[in-house]
JSON list of C-alpha atoms in Angstrom, two decimals:
[
{"chain": "A", "resi": 1422, "resn": "MET", "atom": "CA", "xyz": [-16.22, 22.68, 7.62]},
{"chain": "A", "resi": 1423, "resn": "LEU", "atom": "CA", "xyz": [-13.85, 19.88, 8.71]},
{"chain": "A", "resi": 1424, "resn": "GLU", "atom": "CA", "xyz": [-16.75, 17.66, 9.76]},
{"chain": "A", "resi": 1425, "resn": "SER", "atom": "CA", "xyz": [-18.53, 18.19, 6.44]},
{"chain": "A", "resi": 1426, "resn": "VAL", "atom": "CA", "xyz": [-15.39, 17.14, 4.53]},
{"chain": "A", "resi": 1427, "resn": "ALA", "atom": "CA", "xyz": [-15.13, 14.05, 6.76]},
{"chain": "A", "resi": 1428, "resn": "ASN", "atom": "CA", "xyz": [-18.79, 13.24, 6.07]},
{"chain": "A", "resi": 1429, "resn": "LEU", "atom": "CA", "xyz": [-18.24, 13.67, 2.33]},
{"chain": "A", "resi": 1430, "resn": "LEU", "atom": "CA", "xyz": [-15.25, 11.30, 2.44]},
{"chain": "A", "resi": 1431, "resn": "ASN", "atom": "CA", "xyz": [-17.36, 8.84, 4.41]},
{"chain": "A", "resi": 1432, "resn": "THR", "atom": "CA", "xyz": [-20.02, 8.93, 1.67]},
{"chain": "A", "resi": 1433, "resn": "VAL", "atom": "CA", "xyz": [-17.31, 8.41, -0.97]},
{"chain": "A", "resi": 1434, "resn": "LEU", "atom": "CA", "xyz": [-16.09, 5.36, 0.98]},
{"chain": "A", "resi": 1435, "resn": "VAL", "atom": "CA", "xyz": [-19.58, 3.88, 1.18]},
{"chain": "A", "resi": 1436, "resn": "LEU", "atom": "CA", "xyz": [-19.96, 4.22, -2.60]},
{"chain": "A", "resi": 1437, "resn": "LEU", "atom": "CA", "xyz": [-16.38, 3.18, -3.40]},
{"chain": "A", "resi": 1438, "resn": "ARG", "atom": "CA", "xyz": [-16.22, -0.10, -1.46]},
{"chain": "A", "resi": 1439, "resn": "PRO", "atom": "CA", "xyz": [-18.72, -1.99, -3.66]},
{"chain": "A", "resi": 1440, "resn": "VAL", "atom": "CA", "xyz": [-17.10, -0.54, -6.80]},
{"chain": "A", "resi": 1441, "resn": "VAL", "atom": "CA", "xyz": [-13.65, -1.75, -5.72]},
{"chain": "A", "resi": 1442, "resn": "PHE", "atom": "CA", "xyz": [-15.10, -5.14, -4.76]},
{"chain": "A", "resi": 1443, "resn": "GLY", "atom": "CA", "xyz": [-16.83, -5.41, -8.15]},
{"chain": "A", "resi": 1444, "resn": "ALA", "atom": "CA", "xyz": [-13.65, -4.38, -9.97]},
{"chain": "A", "resi": 1445, "resn": "GLY", "atom": "CA", "xyz": [-11.75, -7.05, -8.07]},
{"chain": "A", "resi": 1446, "resn": "LEU", "atom": "CA", "xyz": [-14.31, -9.70, -9.01]},
{"chain": "A", "resi": 1447, "resn": "VAL", "atom": "CA", "xyz": [-14.29, -8.69, -12.68]},
{"chain": "A", "resi": 1448, "resn": "ALA", "atom": "CA", "xyz": [-10.48, -8.60, -12.70]},
{"chain": "A", "resi": 1449, "resn": "GLY", "atom": "CA", "xyz": [-10.42, -12.03, -11.04]},
{"chain": "A", "resi": 1450, "resn": "VAL", "atom": "CA", "xyz": [-12.70, -13.57, -13.65]},
{"chain": "A", "resi": 1451, "resn": "ALA", "atom": "CA", "xyz": [-10.71, -11.85, -16.42]},
{"chain": "A", "resi": 1452, "resn": "ALA", "atom": "CA", "xyz": [-7.39, -13.06, -14.96]},
{"chain": "A", "resi": 1453, "resn": "ILE", "atom": "CA", "xyz": [-8.58, -16.66, -14.64]},
{"chain": "A", "resi": 1454, "resn": "THR", "atom": "CA", "xyz": [-9.96, -16.63, -18.18]},
{"chain": "A", "resi": 1455, "resn": "SER", "atom": "CA", "xyz": [-6.88, -14.94, -19.65]},
{"chain": "A", "resi": 1456, "resn": "TRP", "atom": "CA", "xyz": [-4.63, -17.42, -17.88]},
{"chain": "A", "resi": 1457, "resn": "GLY", "atom": "CA", "xyz": [-6.76, -20.27, -19.22]},
{"chain": "A", "resi": 1458, "resn": "VAL", "atom": "CA", "xyz": [-6.43, -18.96, -22.76]},
{"chain": "A", "resi": 1459, "resn": "ARG", "atom": "CA", "xyz": [-2.68, -18.41, -22.44]},
{"chain": "A", "resi": 1460, "resn": "THR", "atom": "CA", "xyz": [-2.08, -21.90, -21.03]},
{"chain": "A", "resi": 1461, "resn": "ARG", "atom": "CA", "xyz": [-4.47, -23.47, -23.60]},
{"chain": "A", "resi": 1462, "resn": "ARG", "atom": "CA", "xyz": [-6.85, -24.76, -20.95]},
{"chain": "A", "resi": 1463, "resn": "ILE", "atom": "CA", "xyz": [-9.45, -22.78, -22.91]},
{"chain": "A", "resi": 1464, "resn": "SER", "atom": "CA", "xyz": [-9.39, -23.34, -26.66]},
{"chain": "A", "resi": 1465, "resn": "PRO", "atom": "CA", "xyz": [-7.59, -20.38, -28.30]},
{"chain": "A", "resi": 1466, "resn": "PHE", "atom": "CA", "xyz": [-10.13, -20.53, -31.16]},
{"chain": "A", "resi": 1467, "resn": "SER", "atom": "CA", "xyz": [-13.23, -20.25, -28.99]},
{"chain": "A", "resi": 1468, "resn": "PRO", "atom": "CA", "xyz": [-15.33, -17.05, -28.85]},
{"chain": "A", "resi": 1469, "resn": "VAL", "atom": "CA", "xyz": [-14.30, -16.61, -25.21]},
{"chain": "A", "resi": 1470, "resn": "ALA", "atom": "CA", "xyz": [-10.61, -16.64, -26.17]},
{"chain": "A", "resi": 1471, "resn": "ARG", "atom": "CA", "xyz": [-11.18, -14.15, -28.99]},
{"chain": "A", "resi": 1472, "resn": "PHE", "atom": "CA", "xyz": [-13.08, -11.84, -26.62]},
{"chain": "A", "resi": 1473, "resn": "ILE", "atom": "CA", "xyz": [-10.30, -12.07, -24.04]},
{"chain": "A", "resi": 1474, "resn": "ARG", "atom": "CA", "xyz": [-7.56, -11.36, -26.61]},
{"chain": "A", "resi": 1475, "resn": "GLU", "atom": "CA", "xyz": [-9.45, -8.45, -28.21]},
{"chain": "A", "resi": 1476, "resn": "LYS", "atom": "CA", "xyz": [-11.14, -6.74, -25.25]},
{"chain": "A", "resi": 1477, "resn": "VAL", "atom": "CA", "xyz": [-9.58, -7.80, -21.93]},
{"chain": "A", "resi": 1478, "resn": "ASP", "atom": "CA", "xyz": [-5.88, -8.40, -22.58]},
{"chain": "A", "resi": 1479, "resn": "PRO", "atom": "CA", "xyz": [-5.12, -4.99, -24.15]},
{"chain": "A", "resi": 1480, "resn": "VAL", "atom": "CA", "xyz": [-6.64, -3.18, -21.17]},
{"chain": "A", "resi": 1481, "resn": "LEU", "atom": "CA", "xyz": [-5.82, -5.38, -18.18]},
{"chain": "A", "resi": 1482, "resn": "VAL", "atom": "CA", "xyz": [-3.02, -7.79, -19.01]},
{"chain": "A", "resi": 1483, "resn": "ALA", "atom": "CA", "xyz": [-0.86, -6.24, -21.77]},
{"chain": "A", "resi": 1484, "resn": "PRO", "atom": "CA", "xyz": [0.60, -3.38, -19.67]},
{"chain": "A", "resi": 1485, "resn": "MET", "atom": "CA", "xyz": [1.59, -5.84, -16.93]},
{"chain": "A", "resi": 1486, "resn": "GLU", "atom": "CA", "xyz": [2.95, -8.30, -19.47]},
{"chain": "A", "resi": 1487, "resn": "ARG", "atom": "CA", "xyz": [5.31, -5.68, -20.92]},
{"chain": "A", "resi": 1488, "resn": "LYS", "atom": "CA", "xyz": [6.66, -4.90, -17.45]},
{"chain": "A", "resi": 1489, "resn": "LEU", "atom": "CA", "xyz": [7.05, -8.58, -16.63]},
{"chain": "A", "resi": 1490, "resn": "LEU", "atom": "CA", "xyz": [8.93, -9.32, -19.84]},
{"chain": "A", "resi": 1491, "resn": "ARG", "atom": "CA", "xyz": [11.31, -6.39, -19.21]},
{"chain": "A", "resi": 1492, "resn": "ALA", "atom": "CA", "xyz": [11.95, -7.79, -15.72]},
{"chain": "A", "resi": 1493, "resn": "GLY", "atom": "CA", "xyz": [12.56, -11.30, -17.08]},
{"chain": "A", "resi": 1494, "resn": "GLY", "atom": "CA", "xyz": [9.20, -12.82, -16.05]},
{"chain": "A", "resi": 1495, "resn": "THR", "atom": "CA", "xyz": [6.96, -15.13, -18.01]},
{"chain": "A", "resi": 1496, "resn": "PRO", "atom": "CA", "xyz": [3.89, -13.90, -19.90]},
{"chain": "A", "resi": 1497, "resn": "TYR", "atom": "CA", "xyz": [1.76, -16.64, -18.29]},
{"chain": "A", "resi": 1498, "resn": "ALA", "atom": "CA", "xyz": [2.01, -14.87, -14.94]},
{"chain": "A", "resi": 1499, "resn": "ALA", "atom": "CA", "xyz": [0.81, -11.51, -16.32]},
{"chain": "A", "resi": 1500, "resn": "PRO", "atom": "CA", "xyz": [-2.92, -12.08, -15.57]},
{"chain": "A", "resi": 1501, "resn": "TRP", "atom": "CA", "xyz": [-2.15, -12.85, -11.92]},
{"chain": "A", "resi": 1502, "resn": "TRP", "atom": "CA", "xyz": [0.07, -9.78, -11.55]},
{"chain": "A", "resi": 1503, "resn": "ALA", "atom": "CA", "xyz": [-2.64, -7.66, -13.18]},
{"chain": "A", "resi": 1504, "resn": "LEU", "atom": "CA", "xyz": [-5.19, -9.03, -10.71]},
{"chain": "A", "resi": 1505, "resn": "ALA", "atom": "CA", "xyz": [-2.85, -8.29, -7.81]},
{"chain": "A", "resi": 1506, "resn": "ALA", "atom": "CA", "xyz": [-2.37, -4.73, -9.09]},
{"chain": "A", "resi": 1507, "resn": "VAL", "atom": "CA", "xyz": [-6.14, -4.16, -9.32]},
{"chain": "A", "resi": 1508, "resn": "VAL", "atom": "CA", "xyz": [-6.81, -5.57, -5.85]},
{"chain": "A", "resi": 1509, "resn": "LEU", "atom": "CA", "xyz": [-3.90, -3.77, -4.18]},
{"chain": "A", "resi": 1510, "resn": "GLY", "atom": "CA", "xyz": [-4.71, -0.54, -6.01]},
{"chain": "A", "resi": 1511, "resn": "GLY", "atom": "CA", "xyz": [-8.30, -0.70, -4.79]},
{"chain": "A", "resi": 1512, "resn": "LEU", "atom": "CA", "xyz": [-7.24, -1.46, -1.23]},
{"chain": "A", "resi": 1513, "resn": "LEU", "atom": "CA", "xyz": [-4.72, 1.38, -1.28]},
{"chain": "A", "resi": 1514, "resn": "LEU", "atom": "CA", "xyz": [-7.36, 3.77, -2.63]},
{"chain": "A", "resi": 1515, "resn": "ILE", "atom": "CA", "xyz": [-9.83, 2.83, 0.11]},
{"chain": "A", "resi": 1516, "resn": "SER", "atom": "CA", "xyz": [-7.11, 3.01, 2.78]},
{"chain": "A", "resi": 1517, "resn": "GLY", "atom": "CA", "xyz": [-5.97, 6.41, 1.54]},
{"chain": "A", "resi": 1518, "resn": "ILE", "atom": "CA", "xyz": [-9.49, 7.84, 1.65]},
{"chain": "A", "resi": 1519, "resn": "GLN", "atom": "CA", "xyz": [-10.05, 6.33, 5.11]},
{"chain": "A", "resi": 1520, "resn": "PHE", "atom": "CA", "xyz": [-6.79, 7.90, 6.26]},
{"chain": "A", "resi": 1521, "resn": "LEU", "atom": "CA", "xyz": [-7.86, 11.31, 4.94]},
{"chain": "A", "resi": 1522, "resn": "ARG", "atom": "CA", "xyz": [-11.28, 10.99, 6.57]},
{"chain": "A", "resi": 1523, "resn": "ASP", "atom": "CA", "xyz": [-9.69, 10.09, 9.91]},
{"chain": "A", "resi": 1524, "resn": "GLN", "atom": "CA", "xyz": [-7.33, 13.06, 9.66]},
{"chain": "A", "resi": 1525, "resn": "PHE", "atom": "CA", "xyz": [-10.22, 15.45, 9.08]},
{"chain": "A", "resi": 1526, "resn": "VAL", "atom": "CA", "xyz": [-12.05, 13.97, 12.08]},
{"chain": "A", "resi": 1527, "resn": "LEU", "atom": "CA", "xyz": [-8.90, 14.38, 14.19]},
{"chain": "A", "resi": 1528, "resn": "MET", "atom": "CA", "xyz": [-8.45, 17.98, 13.02]},
{"chain": "A", "resi": 1529, "resn": "SER", "atom": "CA", "xyz": [-12.08, 18.73, 13.87]},
{"chain": "A", "resi": 1530, "resn": "TYR", "atom": "CA", "xyz": [-11.63, 17.25, 17.34]},
{"chain": "A", "resi": 1531, "resn": "ALA", "atom": "CA", "xyz": [-8.26, 18.98, 17.86]},
{"chain": "A", "resi": 1532, "resn": "SER", "atom": "CA", "xyz": [-9.63, 22.40, 16.96]},
{"chain": "A", "resi": 1533, "resn": "GLN", "atom": "CA", "xyz": [-12.11, 22.13, 19.86]},
{"chain": "A", "resi": 1534, "resn": "SER", "atom": "CA", "xyz": [-9.51, 21.84, 22.64]},
{"chain": "A", "resi": 1535, "resn": "GLY", "atom": "CA", "xyz": [-6.34, 23.69, 23.56]},
{"chain": "A", "resi": 1536, "resn": "ALA", "atom": "CA", "xyz": [-3.97, 20.71, 23.70]},
{"chain": "A", "resi": 1537, "resn": "GLY", "atom": "CA", "xyz": [-5.68, 19.11, 20.72]},
{"chain": "A", "resi": 1538, "resn": "ILE", "atom": "CA", "xyz": [-3.44, 20.70, 18.09]},
{"chain": "A", "resi": 1539, "resn": "LEU", "atom": "CA", "xyz": [-0.30, 19.53, 19.92]},
{"chain": "A", "resi": 1540, "resn": "MET", "atom": "CA", "xyz": [-1.73, 16.02, 20.27]},
{"chain": "A", "resi": 1541, "resn": "LEU", "atom": "CA", "xyz": [-2.58, 16.00, 16.57]},
{"chain": "A", "resi": 1542, "resn": "ALA", "atom": "CA", "xyz": [0.98, 17.08, 15.68]},
{"chain": "A", "resi": 1543, "resn": "VAL", "atom": "CA", "xyz": [2.38, 14.27, 17.84]},
{"chain": "A", "resi": 1544, "resn": "LYS", "atom": "CA", "xyz": [0.03, 11.72, 16.24]},
{"chain": "A", "resi": 1545, "resn": "TRP", "atom": "CA", "xyz": [1.00, 12.88, 12.74]},
{"chain": "A", "resi": 1546, "resn": "THR", "atom": "CA", "xyz": [4.70, 12.71, 13.60]},
{"chain": "A", "resi": 1547, "resn": "PHE", "atom": "CA", "xyz": [4.45, 9.10, 14.73]},
{"chain": "A", "resi": 1548, "resn": "SER", "atom": "CA", "xyz": [2.29, 8.23, 11.70]},
{"chain": "A", "resi": 1549, "resn": "VAL", "atom": "CA", "xyz": [4.92, 9.63, 9.32]},
{"chain": "A", "resi": 1550, "resn": "LEU", "atom": "CA", "xyz": [7.64, 7.63, 11.10]},
{"chain": "A", "resi": 1551, "resn": "ARG", "atom": "CA", "xyz": [5.58, 4.44, 10.75]},
{"chain": "A", "resi": 1552, "resn": "ILE", "atom": "CA", "xyz": [5.00, 5.12, 7.05]},
{"chain": "A", "resi": 1553, "resn": "ALA", "atom": "CA", "xyz": [8.75, 5.64, 6.65]},
{"chain": "A", "resi": 1554, "resn": "LEU", "atom": "CA", "xyz": [9.38, 2.27, 8.34]},
{"chain": "A", "resi": 1555, "resn": "PHE", "atom": "CA", "xyz": [6.94, 0.56, 5.95]},
{"chain": "A", "resi": 1556, "resn": "ALA", "atom": "CA", "xyz": [8.67, 2.26, 3.02]},
{"chain": "A", "resi": 1557, "resn": "ARG", "atom": "CA", "xyz": [12.03, 0.94, 4.23]},
{"chain": "A", "resi": 1558, "resn": "VAL", "atom": "CA", "xyz": [10.66, -2.59, 4.41]},
{"chain": "A", "resi": 1559, "resn": "ILE", "atom": "CA", "xyz": [9.26, -2.31, 0.88]},
{"chain": "A", "resi": 1560, "resn": "ALA", "atom": "CA", "xyz": [12.57, -0.82, -0.30]},
{"chain": "A", "resi": 1561, "resn": "SER", "atom": "CA", "xyz": [14.41, -3.84, 1.11]},
{"chain": "A", "resi": 1562, "resn": "TRP", "atom": "CA", "xyz": [12.07, -6.18, -0.77]},
{"chain": "A", "resi": 1563, "resn": "VAL", "atom": "CA", "xyz": [12.42, -4.42, -4.14]},
{"chain": "A", "resi": 1564, "resn": "GLY", "atom": "CA", "xyz": [16.10, -3.55, -3.80]},
{"chain": "A", "resi": 1565, "resn": "GLY", "atom": "CA", "xyz": [15.60, 0.16, -3.15]},
{"chain": "A", "resi": 1566, "resn": "SER", "atom": "CA", "xyz": [18.78, 2.08, -2.43]},
{"chain": "A", "resi": 1567, "resn": "PRO", "atom": "CA", "xyz": [19.10, 4.64, 0.40]},
{"chain": "A", "resi": 1568, "resn": "TYR", "atom": "CA", "xyz": [20.45, 7.01, -2.25]},
{"chain": "A", "resi": 1569, "resn": "SER", "atom": "CA", "xyz": [17.49, 6.59, -4.60]},
{"chain": "A", "resi": 1570, "resn": "LYS", "atom": "CA", "xyz": [15.24, 9.62, -4.96]},
{"chain": "A", "resi": 1571, "resn": "TRP", "atom": "CA", "xyz": [12.22, 7.38, -4.28]},
{"chain": "A", "resi": 1572, "resn": "TRP", "atom": "CA", "xyz": [13.45, 5.82, -1.03]},
{"chain": "A", "resi": 1573, "resn": "ARG", "atom": "CA", "xyz": [15.92, 8.31, 0.45]},
{"chain": "A", "resi": 1574, "resn": "TRP", "atom": "CA", "xyz": [13.28, 10.12, 2.53]},
{"chain": "A", "resi": 1575, "resn": "SER", "atom": "CA", "xyz": [12.43, 6.91, 4.42]},
{"chain": "A", "resi": 1576, "resn": "PHE", "atom": "CA", "xyz": [16.08, 6.28, 5.28]},
{"chain": "A", "resi": 1577, "resn": "VAL", "atom": "CA", "xyz": [16.58, 9.88, 6.40]},
{"chain": "A", "resi": 1578, "resn": "LEU", "atom": "CA", "xyz": [13.53, 9.77, 8.67]},
{"chain": "A", "resi": 1579, "resn": "THR", "atom": "CA", "xyz": [14.31, 6.41, 10.29]},
{"chain": "A", "resi": 1580, "resn": "GLU", "atom": "CA", "xyz": [18.05, 5.78, 10.31]},
{"chain": "A", "resi": 1581, "resn": "TRP", "atom": "CA", "xyz": [18.62, 7.93, 13.40]},
{"chain": "A", "resi": 1582, "resn": "PHE", "atom": "CA", "xyz": [16.70, 5.46, 15.59]},
{"chain": "A", "resi": 1583, "resn": "LEU", "atom": "CA", "xyz": [17.22, 2.24, 13.59]},
{"chain": "A", "resi": 1584, "resn": "ALA", "atom": "CA", "xyz": [21.05, 2.38, 13.64]},
{"chain": "A", "resi": 1585, "resn": "PRO", "atom": "CA", "xyz": [21.30, 2.22, 17.47]},
{"chain": "A", "resi": 1586, "resn": "LEU", "atom": "CA", "xyz": [18.70, -0.58, 17.54]},
{"chain": "A", "resi": 1587, "resn": "ARG", "atom": "CA", "xyz": [20.71, -2.61, 14.99]},
{"chain": "A", "resi": 1588, "resn": "ASN", "atom": "CA", "xyz": [23.76, -2.34, 17.25]},
{"chain": "A", "resi": 1589, "resn": "VAL", "atom": "CA", "xyz": [21.80, -3.76, 20.21]},
{"chain": "A", "resi": 1590, "resn": "ILE", "atom": "CA", "xyz": [19.36, -6.24, 18.64]},
{"chain": "A", "resi": 1591, "resn": "PRO", "atom": "CA", "xyz": [20.91, -9.31, 17.01]},
{"chain": "A", "resi": 1592, "resn": "THR", "atom": "CA", "xyz": [19.59, -10.57, 13.68]},
{"chain": "A", "resi": 1593, "resn": "ILE", "atom": "CA", "xyz": [17.68, -13.84, 13.53]},
{"chain": "A", "resi": 1594, "resn": "GLY", "atom": "CA", "xyz": [19.52, -15.67, 10.78]},
{"chain": "A", "resi": 1595, "resn": "MET", "atom": "CA", "xyz": [19.37, -13.25, 7.86]},
{"chain": "A", "resi": 1596, "resn": "ILE", "atom": "CA", "xyz": [16.32, -11.40, 9.23]},
{"chain": "A", "resi": 1597, "resn": "ASP", "atom": "CA", "xyz": [16.83, -7.98, 10.78]},
{"chain": "A", "resi": 1598, "resn": "ILE", "atom": "CA", "xyz": [14.07, -7.49, 13.36]},
{"chain": "A", "resi": 1599, "resn": "SER", "atom": "CA", "xyz": [15.13, -3.97, 14.34]},
{"chain": "A", "resi": 1600, "resn": "VAL", "atom": "CA", "xyz": [12.39, -2.50, 12.12]},
{"chain": "A", "resi": 1601, "resn": "LEU", "atom": "CA", "xyz": [9.77, -4.61, 13.90]},
{"chain": "A", "resi": 1602, "resn": "VAL", "atom": "CA", "xyz": [11.10, -3.58, 17.32]},
{"chain": "A", "resi": 1603, "resn": "ALA", "atom": "CA", "xyz": [11.16, 0.05, 16.18]},
{"chain": "A", "resi": 1604, "resn": "TYR", "atom": "CA", "xyz": [7.55, -0.17, 14.98]},
{"chain": "A", "resi": 1605, "resn": "PHE", "atom": "CA", "xyz": [6.30, -1.48, 18.33]},
{"chain": "A", "resi": 1606, "resn": "GLY", "atom": "CA", "xyz": [8.60, 0.91, 20.19]},
{"chain": "A", "resi": 1607, "resn": "LEU", "atom": "CA", "xyz": [7.07, 3.83, 18.31]},
{"chain": "A", "resi": 1608, "resn": "GLY", "atom": "CA", "xyz": [3.61, 2.64, 19.35]},
{"chain": "A", "resi": 1609, "resn": "ILE", "atom": "CA", "xyz": [4.61, 2.47, 23.01]},
{"chain": "A", "resi": 1610, "resn": "LEU", "atom": "CA", "xyz": [6.35, 5.85, 22.89]},
{"chain": "A", "resi": 1611, "resn": "GLU", "atom": "CA", "xyz": [3.36, 7.43, 21.17]},
{"chain": "A", "resi": 1612, "resn": "SER", "atom": "CA", "xyz": [0.96, 6.14, 23.84]},
{"chain": "A", "resi": 1613, "resn": "VAL", "atom": "CA", "xyz": [3.27, 7.47, 26.59]},
{"chain": "A", "resi": 1614, "resn": "VAL", "atom": "CA", "xyz": [3.55, 10.91, 24.97]},
{"chain": "A", "resi": 1615, "resn": "MET", "atom": "CA", "xyz": [-0.19, 11.10, 24.25]},
{"chain": "A", "resi": 1616, "resn": "GLY", "atom": "CA", "xyz": [-0.96, 10.05, 27.82]},
{"chain": "A", "resi": 1617, "resn": "ALA", "atom": "CA", "xyz": [1.31, 12.81, 29.14]},
{"chain": "A", "resi": 1618, "resn": "LEU", "atom": "CA", "xyz": [-0.44, 15.42, 26.98]},
{"chain": "A", "resi": 1619, "resn": "ARG", "atom": "CA", "xyz": [-3.95, 14.48, 28.16]}
]
């Protein structure tokens, strides 16, 4: 059962990769053309400009433009942000499906041996801690608060080992490298624990 789900996810990945690549190419062409129309590098009265304003901008650029304007950005940058959203969304979708496939493969392998379930639990624990570290880094970039409902979980999961590291590791200028040290430290600790369980 677990192997069949992993095989199904593998098939989905094979079909999804060219679709995401194609969507990125189409979004890239649309972003370049929309930017050209907005900056008047393409005549605003041409058929291409009319097509972009009527068909492409309402779907791809307008939602991003509204968000940019609320945040104080310029409307000229909206096509590039829309392209970034399409590309990153596609990459996140592929990465998420790959992650699920790998977890089903791990569960299939773990169910065949006695210590496998324990090893899987250890691997998942370290994976969740790494995800929490990434979330903290993203929160620091976007101004996420440790009391926010969106970011609090990452602070709760990581502060217990980041606080002692911050007391020991000095910052480099304004850069706090304790998260980087913690990430590599988690990798080393995981390999030690997994080696002990084998």
